[in-house]
Coordinates of C-alpha atoms and ligand atoms in Angstrom, one line a residue:
M237 CA -12.9 22.4 1.8
S238 CA -9.9 24.1 1.5
T239 CA -7.9 25.0 -1.5
P240 CA -5.7 21.9 -3.0
D241 CA -1.7 22.4 -3.8
V242 CA -2.3 23.7 -7.5
A243 CA 1.6 23.9 -7.2
R244 CA 2.2 20.2 -7.0
K245 CA 4.0 18.5 -9.5
P246 CA 2.7 15.1 -10.4
L247 CA 4.0 12.8 -8.2
N248 CA 6.6 10.1 -10.0
L249 CA 9.0 6.9 -8.4
H250 CA 12.3 9.6 -9.4
R251 CA 10.6 11.7 -6.7
L252 CA 9.4 9.2 -4.3
R253 CA 13.2 8.0 -4.2
E254 CA 14.5 11.0 -3.4
M255 CA 12.1 11.5 -1.0
H256 CA 12.9 9.0 0.9
Q257 CA 16.7 9.9 0.4
Q258 CA 16.5 12.4 2.1
G259 CA 14.2 10.8 5.4
E260 CA 11.1 12.3 4.2
K261 CA 8.1 10.4 5.5
I262 CA 5.8 9.1 2.6
T263 CA 2.3 8.7 3.2
M264 CA -0.4 6.3 0.8
L265 CA -4.0 5.6 1.8
T266 CA -6.4 3.7 0.2
S267 CA -9.0 5.1 -2.5
Y268 CA -11.6 3.4 -4.9
D269 CA -13.7 5.8 -6.7
A270 CA -12.7 9.0 -8.3
M271 CA -14.0 11.8 -4.8
S272 CA -12.3 10.0 -2.0
A273 CA -9.0 9.6 -4.9
R274 CA -9.2 14.0 -5.4
L275 CA -10.2 14.7 -1.9
V276 CA -6.9 12.6 -1.0
D277 CA -5.1 14.3 -3.3
D278 CA -5.8 17.5 -2.9
A279 CA -4.9 17.1 1.3
G280 CA -1.1 16.2 -0.3
V281 CA -1.0 12.5 0.3
D282 CA 1.8 11.2 -2.0
C283 CA 0.6 7.9 -2.9
I284 CA -3.4 6.0 -3.8
L285 CA -3.8 2.6 -3.4
V286 CA -6.1 1.2 -5.5
G287 CA -6.1 -2.0 -2.5
D288 CA -7.9 -5.0 -3.1
S289 CA -9.7 -4.5 -0.1
L290 CA -12.5 -2.9 -1.4
G291 CA -13.2 -6.1 -1.7
M292 CA -14.4 -5.9 2.0
I293 CA -15.0 -2.3 2.6
V294 CA -17.3 -1.5 -1.0
Q295 CA -18.3 -5.0 -2.1
G296 CA -19.1 -6.5 1.7
H297 CA -17.0 -9.8 1.2
T298 CA -15.3 -11.5 4.4
S299 CA -12.1 -11.2 3.3
T300 CA -10.3 -9.8 -0.7
V301 CA -10.3 -13.6 -2.3
P302 CA -13.3 -12.8 -4.2
V303 CA -11.9 -9.6 -6.1
S304 CA -11.2 -9.9 -9.5
M305 CA -9.4 -8.1 -12.1
T306 CA -12.8 -6.2 -13.1
D307 CA -12.9 -5.4 -10.4
M308 CA -9.8 -3.6 -9.8
V309 CA -9.8 -2.0 -13.5
Y310 CA -13.1 -0.5 -13.1
H311 CA -12.4 1.0 -9.6
T312 CA -8.3 2.0 -10.8
R313 CA -10.4 3.9 -13.9
C314 CA -12.0 5.5 -11.1
V315 CA -9.7 7.0 -9.3
A316 CA -7.1 8.1 -12.4
R317 CA -9.8 10.2 -13.3
G318 CA -10.2 11.7 -10.0
N319 CA -6.7 12.0 -9.1
R320 CA -4.2 14.6 -10.7
T321 CA -0.7 14.2 -8.6
A322 CA -0.6 11.6 -6.5
W323 CA 1.7 8.3 -7.1
V324 CA -1.5 5.4 -8.3
V325 CA -0.3 1.6 -6.9
G326 CA -2.7 -0.5 -8.3
D327 CA -3.4 -4.4 -6.4
L328 CA -3.0 -7.3 -8.6
P329 CA -6.2 -9.1 -7.1
F330 CA -6.2 -13.2 -6.5
G331 CA -5.4 -14.9 -9.0
S332 CA -4.5 -12.4 -11.7
Y333 CA -0.6 -13.3 -11.8
Q334 CA 0.3 -16.1 -9.9
E335 CA -0.7 -18.2 -12.6
S336 CA 2.7 -17.8 -14.9
R337 CA 4.4 -14.8 -14.8
E338 CA 3.0 -14.2 -18.7
Q339 CA -0.3 -14.0 -16.3
A340 CA 1.2 -11.4 -13.8
L341 CA 2.5 -8.9 -17.2
R342 CA -0.8 -9.4 -18.9
S343 CA -3.0 -8.2 -15.9
S344 CA -0.7 -5.9 -14.9
V345 CA -0.5 -3.7 -18.1
E346 CA -5.0 -3.9 -17.9
L347 CA -4.7 -1.9 -14.5
M348 CA -1.9 0.1 -15.9
Q349 CA -3.7 0.8 -18.8
A350 CA -6.3 1.5 -16.6
G351 CA -4.7 4.3 -14.9
A352 CA -2.2 2.5 -12.4
Q353 CA 1.5 3.8 -12.1
M354 CA 2.8 0.9 -10.5
V355 CA 0.7 -2.9 -9.8
K356 CA 1.2 -4.1 -6.3
L357 CA 1.4 -8.3 -5.9
E358 CA 1.7 -10.7 -2.4
G359 CA 4.3 -12.7 -1.2
G360 CA 7.7 -13.4 -1.1
G361 CA 10.2 -16.5 -2.5
W362 CA 8.7 -17.3 -5.7
T363 CA 7.3 -14.3 -7.0
A364 CA 11.4 -12.2 -6.9
E365 CA 11.1 -14.4 -10.5
T366 CA 8.2 -12.3 -12.2
V367 CA 8.8 -9.1 -10.4
H368 CA 12.1 -9.4 -12.3
F369 CA 9.9 -10.1 -15.4
L370 CA 7.7 -7.3 -14.2
T371 CA 10.9 -4.7 -13.5
E372 CA 12.2 -5.5 -17.0
R373 CA 9.5 -5.0 -19.3
G374 CA 8.6 -1.7 -17.4
I375 CA 6.5 -2.2 -14.6
P376 CA 7.3 -0.6 -11.8
V377 CA 6.7 -3.3 -8.9
C378 CA 4.9 -2.6 -5.5
A379 CA 5.8 -6.0 -2.9
H380 CA 3.2 -6.8 -0.1
L381 CA 5.7 -9.0 3.1
G382 CA 3.9 -10.1 6.1
L383 CA -0.1 -10.8 6.7
T384 CA -0.5 -11.2 2.9
P385 CA -4.7 -10.9 3.2
Q386 CA -4.8 -12.5 0.1
S387 CA -3.8 -15.8 1.5
V388 CA -5.8 -15.6 4.4
H389 CA -6.8 -19.0 4.6
A390 CA -3.3 -20.2 3.9
L391 CA -2.3 -17.7 7.0
G392 CA -5.3 -19.4 9.3
G393 CA -6.3 -15.5 9.8
Y394 CA -5.1 -12.0 10.3
R395 CA -2.4 -12.7 12.5
I396 CA 0.8 -10.9 13.5
Q397 CA 3.7 -12.9 11.1
G398 CA 7.1 -12.6 12.1
R399 CA 7.2 -13.5 15.8
D400 CA 9.4 -16.0 15.6
Q401 CA 13.3 -15.9 14.4
A402 CA 12.6 -18.5 11.4
G403 CA 9.0 -16.4 10.2
A404 CA 11.8 -13.7 10.4
D405 CA 14.8 -15.0 8.7
T406 CA 12.3 -15.5 5.9
M407 CA 10.7 -12.1 5.6
R408 CA 13.9 -10.9 5.2
R409 CA 15.2 -13.1 2.8
H410 CA 12.1 -13.0 1.0
A411 CA 12.6 -9.1 0.8
T412 CA 16.2 -8.5 -0.2
E413 CA 15.3 -11.1 -3.4
L414 CA 12.3 -8.8 -4.4
A415 CA 15.0 -5.5 -3.8
Q416 CA 17.5 -7.5 -6.3
A417 CA 14.3 -8.6 -8.2
G418 CA 13.4 -5.2 -9.1
A419 CA 10.8 -4.1 -6.4
A420 CA 10.7 -0.5 -6.2
M421 CA 8.4 -0.3 -3.0
M422 CA 7.0 -2.8 -0.7
V423 CA 4.4 -2.6 1.8
L424 CA 5.2 -4.5 5.4
E425 CA 1.8 -5.6 6.7
L426 CA 1.2 -6.7 9.8
M427 CA 4.6 -7.4 12.1
P428 CA 6.6 -6.3 14.5
S429 CA 8.7 -3.2 14.5
A430 CA 12.2 -5.1 15.2
V431 CA 11.3 -6.9 11.6
A432 CA 10.5 -4.2 10.0
A433 CA 13.4 -2.4 11.2
L434 CA 15.9 -4.8 9.8
V435 CA 14.1 -5.2 6.0
Q436 CA 14.1 -1.6 5.3
A437 CA 17.7 -1.4 6.8
D438 CA 18.9 -4.8 4.5
N439 CA 17.8 -3.1 1.8
P440 CA 18.5 0.7 2.4
G441 CA 17.1 1.9 -1.3
M442 CA 13.5 -0.3 -0.8
I443 CA 10.7 2.2 -0.1
T444 CA 9.2 0.2 2.8
I445 CA 5.6 1.6 3.4
G446 CA 4.4 -0.3 6.7
I447 CA 0.6 -0.5 8.0
G448 CA 0.7 -2.1 11.0
A449 CA 5.0 -2.6 11.4
G450 CA 6.2 0.3 13.1
S451 CA 7.8 3.6 12.7
S452 CA 10.8 2.6 11.1
T453 CA 9.6 2.5 7.8
A454 CA 9.9 5.1 4.7
G455 CA 6.1 5.3 4.8
Q456 CA 2.7 4.6 6.1
V457 CA 0.0 3.4 4.6
L458 CA -3.2 3.0 6.1
V459 CA -6.9 1.7 4.7
L460 CA -9.4 5.5 4.2
H461 CA -12.5 4.2 5.9
D462 CA -10.4 2.6 8.4
M463 CA -8.5 5.5 10.0
L464 CA -11.4 7.8 9.3
H465 CA -13.8 5.1 10.7
I466 CA -16.8 4.3 8.7
T467 CA -15.9 0.9 9.1
R468 CA -18.3 -0.8 11.9
G469 CA -16.6 -2.1 15.4
K470 CA -13.3 -2.3 17.1
L471 CA -10.1 -0.8 14.7
P472 CA -7.2 -2.6 14.8
R473 CA -4.4 -1.7 17.5
F474 CA -2.0 0.1 14.4
V475 CA -5.4 2.3 13.4
R476 CA -5.3 5.7 14.5
N477 CA -9.0 7.4 14.4
F478 CA -7.9 10.6 12.9
M479 CA -11.6 11.8 12.7
L480 CA -11.6 12.6 16.2
E481 CA -9.6 15.5 16.4
G482 CA -10.3 16.2 12.6
G483 CA -13.6 18.5 11.7
S484 CA -13.4 16.8 8.8
I485 CA -12.8 14.5 6.1
E486 CA -10.7 16.4 4.9
D487 CA -8.8 17.8 8.2
A488 CA -8.5 14.2 8.8
V489 CA -6.5 13.0 6.5
R490 CA -4.5 16.7 6.5
R491 CA -3.8 15.1 10.0
Y492 CA -2.6 12.1 8.9
V493 CA -0.4 13.4 6.2
A494 CA 0.9 15.8 8.8
D495 CA 1.6 13.0 11.2
V496 CA 3.0 10.8 9.7
K497 CA 5.4 13.9 8.2
G498 CA 6.6 14.6 10.8
G499 CA 7.3 11.3 12.4
R500 CA 4.3 11.4 15.3
F501 CA 2.4 8.8 14.0
P502 CA 2.6 5.6 14.5
D503 CA 3.4 5.8 17.9
E504 CA 5.0 3.1 18.9
S505 CA 4.1 3.3 22.4
L506 CA 0.0 2.9 20.9
H507 CA 0.7 1.5 17.2
A508 CA 3.1 -1.2 16.5
Y509 CA 3.9 -5.0 18.0
Ligands
LIG840 O1 -5.3 -3.6 -0.2 C1 -5.6 -2.6 0.5 O2 -5.6 -1.8 0.6 C2 -4.1 -3.5 0.9 C3 -3.1 -2.4 1.9 C4 -4.5 -2.9 3.4 C5 -1.9 -2.1 2.2 O3 -2.8 -3.8 0.5

């Protein structure tokens, strides 16, 4: 294993905004445990997402719907222990924020006390009011538009979103409302590159983090197990198997960081819609 950059200071929102303003791409990977958090942090990833994708990757469910707050708090604690410098985003699981702004606040406080520095919630429209409520109370929020996996049953499967004009317009409107409500970061999942580019252009200060959303976003996120291809079956189009080129997990993660920062991943001709 190569040595971590011991000079790297813990990242904060101010620094992430500065990086975005200066045109430096922001890297994010998922982690659910202390060891992978340490590895990802040592390899220079800017942000760790304790994603509720752990429901599928760790727990073996077919969706993220069954993941509970207890699960998210446990995994956030594990990640926080392993991480040293990366910015930690914790997913609010299905059912932990939809009921009321107060429920969202209570769930966010639990995640922050477990070690998250920012919480992520899915969806647009009604979520803007919740985002405003949380950010006013000192909780940094990452929004999530496009394919929102907690709504997989309502969406009719894991499909590309915003393909038609009406869908793209709604997405842009929701993104702007969320930006105005105070969201500092926004995951854009599975949508045409052109739509993600418009969302970013509409909201230049927003740190958009794409996954299957092309190369115009401020940063990129992948599920760690996908980019190492230790998940079974065929990888989705937007994932690159970085293990094919690297001899070790750490090398693969370092290549991911270098290729996102260098604008080589994602490749519009290979990984975009
Ligand atoms: O839960 C997760 O890992 C996510 C990413 C796919 C963005 O939300």
